XYZ file of C-alpha atoms in Angstrom:
289
model
C -52.892 34.484 -42.106
C -55.643 34.979 -39.712
C -54.376 36.189 -36.233
C -55.442 33.283 -34.725
C -52.920 31.453 -36.738
C -50.343 33.502 -36.024
C -51.012 33.206 -32.089
C -50.696 29.301 -32.971
C -47.334 29.877 -34.475
C -45.849 32.270 -31.593
C -47.179 29.420 -29.098
C -45.078 26.691 -30.571
C -41.990 28.549 -30.975
C -42.127 29.426 -27.356
C -43.106 25.818 -26.758
C -39.678 24.714 -28.614
C -38.331 27.600 -27.331
C -38.714 26.209 -23.915
C -37.754 22.493 -24.151
C -34.420 23.656 -25.997
C -33.342 25.558 -23.327
C -34.601 22.974 -20.535
C -32.608 20.386 -22.372
C -29.870 22.705 -22.368
C -29.801 23.386 -18.336
C -30.264 19.512 -17.843
C -26.881 19.098 -19.990
C -24.909 21.530 -18.562
C -26.127 20.421 -14.826
C -25.815 16.924 -15.001
C -22.771 15.180 -13.263
C -20.835 14.337 -16.006
C -17.435 12.651 -16.346
C -15.743 15.800 -16.114
C -17.400 17.107 -12.722
C -16.996 13.791 -10.974
C -14.142 13.666 -8.508
C -10.887 12.612 -9.097
C -10.801 8.979 -7.922
C -9.615 6.707 -10.655
C -6.268 6.282 -11.538
C -5.660 6.288 -15.529
C -5.003 2.112 -15.176
C -7.581 -0.155 -13.345
C -6.653 0.596 -9.471
C -8.684 3.114 -7.114
C -6.585 6.204 -6.067
C -7.504 7.989 -2.654
C -7.246 11.777 -3.766
C -6.883 14.500 -0.917
C -7.886 17.774 -1.333
C -4.838 19.190 -0.032
C -2.127 20.107 -2.283
C 0.522 17.447 -1.055
C -1.761 15.133 -0.614
C -3.031 15.148 -4.311
C 1.518 14.984 -5.163
C 2.806 12.724 -7.866
C 5.595 10.457 -6.180
C 8.819 10.259 -8.360
C 8.222 6.181 -8.479
C 4.946 6.557 -9.338
C 3.813 5.434 -12.901
C 0.204 3.576 -14.594
C -0.487 0.806 -13.324
C -1.196 -2.607 -14.863
C -3.125 -5.479 -14.032
C -1.454 -8.173 -12.713
C -0.925 -11.061 -15.300
C -3.472 -13.888 -15.847
C -0.623 -16.522 -15.497
C 0.696 -14.916 -12.153
C -2.575 -14.202 -10.202
C -2.468 -17.652 -8.036
C -0.420 -19.566 -7.275
C 0.190 -22.491 -5.000
C 1.359 -22.377 -0.921
C 3.691 -25.427 -1.723
C 6.782 -23.883 -2.242
C 6.200 -21.564 1.096
C 8.743 -22.596 4.113
C 8.404 -22.852 7.613
C 11.886 -21.567 8.764
C 13.090 -20.695 12.702
C 15.463 -18.244 12.376
C 18.675 -16.787 14.945
C 18.704 -13.453 15.472
C 21.316 -12.374 17.436
C 21.293 -8.830 19.141
C 22.297 -7.400 22.642
C 24.317 -10.505 22.903
C 20.895 -12.230 23.254
C 19.586 -14.998 20.876
C 16.366 -15.357 19.488
C 14.305 -18.053 17.791
C 12.069 -16.167 15.115
C 9.441 -18.263 13.154
C 8.946 -17.391 9.912
C 7.422 -18.590 6.254
C 9.715 -17.873 3.214
C 8.598 -18.156 -0.308
C 11.873 -18.195 -2.631
C 11.058 -16.926 -6.215
C 10.303 -18.934 -9.205
C 13.247 -18.704 -11.693
C 17.455 -18.288 -11.159
C 16.968 -14.705 -10.203
C 15.563 -12.233 -7.416
C 14.300 -9.111 -8.334
C 13.476 -8.183 -4.845
C 13.753 -9.276 -1.211
C 10.265 -8.588 0.434
C 9.540 -8.118 4.327
C 6.301 -8.912 5.401
C 5.363 -8.007 9.185
C 2.203 -7.882 10.973
C -0.147 -6.479 13.308
C -0.894 -6.833 17.100
C -4.025 -9.426 16.336
C -2.507 -11.108 13.439
C 0.883 -13.110 12.388
C 2.533 -14.458 9.612
C 0.002 -17.040 8.910
C -2.198 -14.371 7.452
C 0.118 -13.509 4.388
C 0.041 -17.313 3.975
C -3.782 -17.523 4.071
C -4.396 -14.781 1.467
C -1.508 -16.230 -0.676
C 0.410 -13.097 -0.792
C 3.753 -15.125 -0.492
C 3.402 -17.692 -3.068
C 2.179 -14.930 -5.277
C 5.605 -12.637 -4.734
C 7.457 -15.740 -5.225
C 5.445 -16.342 -8.546
C 6.430 -12.694 -9.527
C 10.382 -12.968 -9.227
C 10.763 -11.776 -5.632
C 11.367 -13.818 -2.710
C 8.633 -13.330 0.333
C 9.344 -13.640 4.092
C 6.808 -13.200 6.347
C 7.897 -12.936 10.133
C 5.972 -13.722 13.378
C 7.319 -10.406 15.566
C 9.084 -11.813 18.977
C 6.167 -12.652 21.192
C 3.601 -13.544 18.524
C 2.359 -16.341 16.077
C 4.476 -18.706 16.905
C 7.477 -16.734 18.020
C 7.720 -17.039 21.953
C 10.945 -15.382 22.359
C 10.091 -11.441 23.644
C 12.500 -8.481 22.239
C 12.805 -7.400 26.330
C 14.778 -3.996 26.671
C 16.298 -4.178 22.669
C 15.295 -1.562 20.465
C 12.410 -2.882 17.755
C 14.374 -1.106 15.164
C 18.025 -2.700 16.348
C 15.489 -6.185 16.041
C 13.889 -5.642 12.705
C 18.209 -4.553 11.177
C 19.445 -7.596 12.870
C 16.785 -9.821 11.342
C 16.991 -8.459 7.895
C 20.554 -9.097 8.364
C 20.048 -12.640 9.641
C 17.259 -13.139 6.992
C 20.591 -12.708 4.337
C 18.144 -10.118 2.601
C 19.002 -7.480 0.371
C 17.831 -3.902 1.682
C 13.835 -5.905 1.446
C 11.164 -3.529 0.427
C 8.924 -3.755 3.652
C 5.346 -3.873 4.723
C 4.283 -3.150 7.525
C 0.448 -3.396 8.876
C -0.811 -1.391 12.434
C 1.773 -2.600 15.274
C 4.432 -3.535 12.992
C 5.079 0.167 12.914
C 6.797 0.011 15.668
C 9.134 -1.927 14.260
C 9.527 -0.470 10.650
C 9.628 3.325 11.729
C 12.258 3.340 13.656
C 14.317 0.799 11.377
C 13.736 2.922 8.622
C 13.530 6.673 10.231
C 15.923 6.540 12.826
C 18.168 7.605 10.839
C 16.529 9.058 7.415
C 18.941 10.228 5.697
C 19.944 6.578 5.010
C 16.618 4.837 4.863
C 17.134 3.724 1.597
C 20.403 2.257 1.981
C 18.471 -0.610 4.738
C 15.451 -0.506 2.134
C 14.223 0.102 -1.236
C 10.826 0.537 -0.869
C 8.233 1.118 2.032
C 4.561 -0.180 2.108
C 2.879 1.180 5.484
C -0.930 -0.423 5.939
C -2.048 1.936 8.932
C 0.266 1.951 10.756
C 1.048 2.501 14.594
C 3.628 5.317 16.036
C 3.767 7.520 12.835
C 3.470 10.825 15.074
C 7.256 9.991 16.767
C 8.624 10.759 13.027
C 6.636 13.670 11.654
C 10.151 15.950 11.572
C 12.135 12.549 9.949
C 10.241 12.465 7.094
C 11.323 15.069 4.800
C 14.821 14.009 4.998
C 13.781 10.619 3.508
C 13.958 10.038 0.201
C 12.581 6.507 0.039
C 9.629 5.344 -2.123
C 6.648 4.749 -0.132
C 2.988 3.801 -1.206
C 0.973 4.649 1.306
C -2.550 2.356 1.760
C -5.048 1.954 4.203
C -8.763 0.404 3.949
C -11.923 2.858 3.118
C -13.633 2.147 6.322
C -10.561 2.549 8.634
C -11.344 6.049 10.094
C -8.672 5.687 13.048
C -5.200 4.669 12.520
C -6.031 4.930 8.700
C -6.691 8.552 8.522
C -4.220 9.316 11.551
C -1.233 7.610 10.201
C -2.217 9.014 6.407
C -1.378 12.646 8.090
C 1.705 11.852 8.525
C 3.526 9.309 6.404
C 2.066 11.606 3.799
C 5.084 14.147 4.511
C 7.243 11.804 3.062
C 8.465 13.279 -0.132
C 8.683 10.507 -2.056
C 5.240 8.986 -1.065
C 1.628 8.415 -2.425
C -1.037 7.480 -0.719
C -4.065 4.550 -2.057
C -7.399 3.687 -0.335
C -8.616 0.211 -0.445
C -12.283 -0.138 -1.255
C -14.432 -2.163 0.961
C -12.310 -2.635 3.442
C -11.426 -1.445 7.099
C -8.318 -1.641 9.256
C -6.807 -4.828 7.913
C -7.478 -3.854 4.427
C -4.764 -6.028 2.803
C -7.234 -9.144 4.616
C -10.288 -7.366 3.433
C -9.725 -6.688 0.067
C -7.077 -9.284 -1.057
C -7.382 -8.611 -4.805
C -6.860 -5.282 -4.641
C -4.167 -5.262 -2.287
C -2.179 -7.778 -4.148
C -3.076 -5.483 -7.527
C -0.912 -2.808 -5.679
C 1.610 -4.853 -3.988
C 2.187 -6.131 -7.708
C 2.586 -2.650 -9.173
C 4.436 -1.300 -6.296
C 7.162 -3.977 -6.648
C 7.288 -4.025 -10.407
C 8.272 0.055 -10.465
C 10.856 -0.951 -7.598
C 12.405 -3.732 -9.619
C 13.205 -1.331 -12.431
C 14.728 1.361 -10.344
C 18.304 1.199 -10.328
């Protein structure tokens, strides 16, 4: 072979080697599945993963999530009843407006108590279909207008918000209800549960806070409670969402979840996603003895 032929062959070999090396570099640097952030559950629900060790822990109640079955993805509001409940507290009688939906079927799996934020009321849970959904899942759902809000004209006065919530649960004849507590209602749910953190599970089977207020008041109490807690907040809630998470994550049996495309009232901004979270949490809690 002539020298020119040898030169051409060497050039071809170098070109082939260069192409191979380039492909290898691109392959190694390309953001494949193994290099993407861990933001998905093994199920269909997006999970919030913080950088710290505590924030990425597995709660004892957590298991793989499932989709809501198609036959209970929607329900009519005609079974939701408006009921005035009389709550006696410190010798004072308060008339509290509630919306209640009894479970379909003969048995109640769980009692679920829905509170609300400062600019909201029990009507929000009606409007997004939560009460009817919960009843179709076999649970009893009760949404309340807290004192001085919505259709409840009576105010709390000097009574403790935590004591009021305990008296309300008793008046509603609820048994260790799962408490869903957004924003302002944290002023009621947090003292109800964590003024005596060691016995929180005697009063509630599970806690689902949605960026509640006043979480910093109970930071020393959280470690003493084992109550199953699903911490929920909207991905765009950089105020109460992030600040409450830093406190609530100290609950030993808690796990955080972020609702995509949602702000502070995450359950209203993205109700379908919130309902998937709620469906799984209630199912898991109901299965526990």
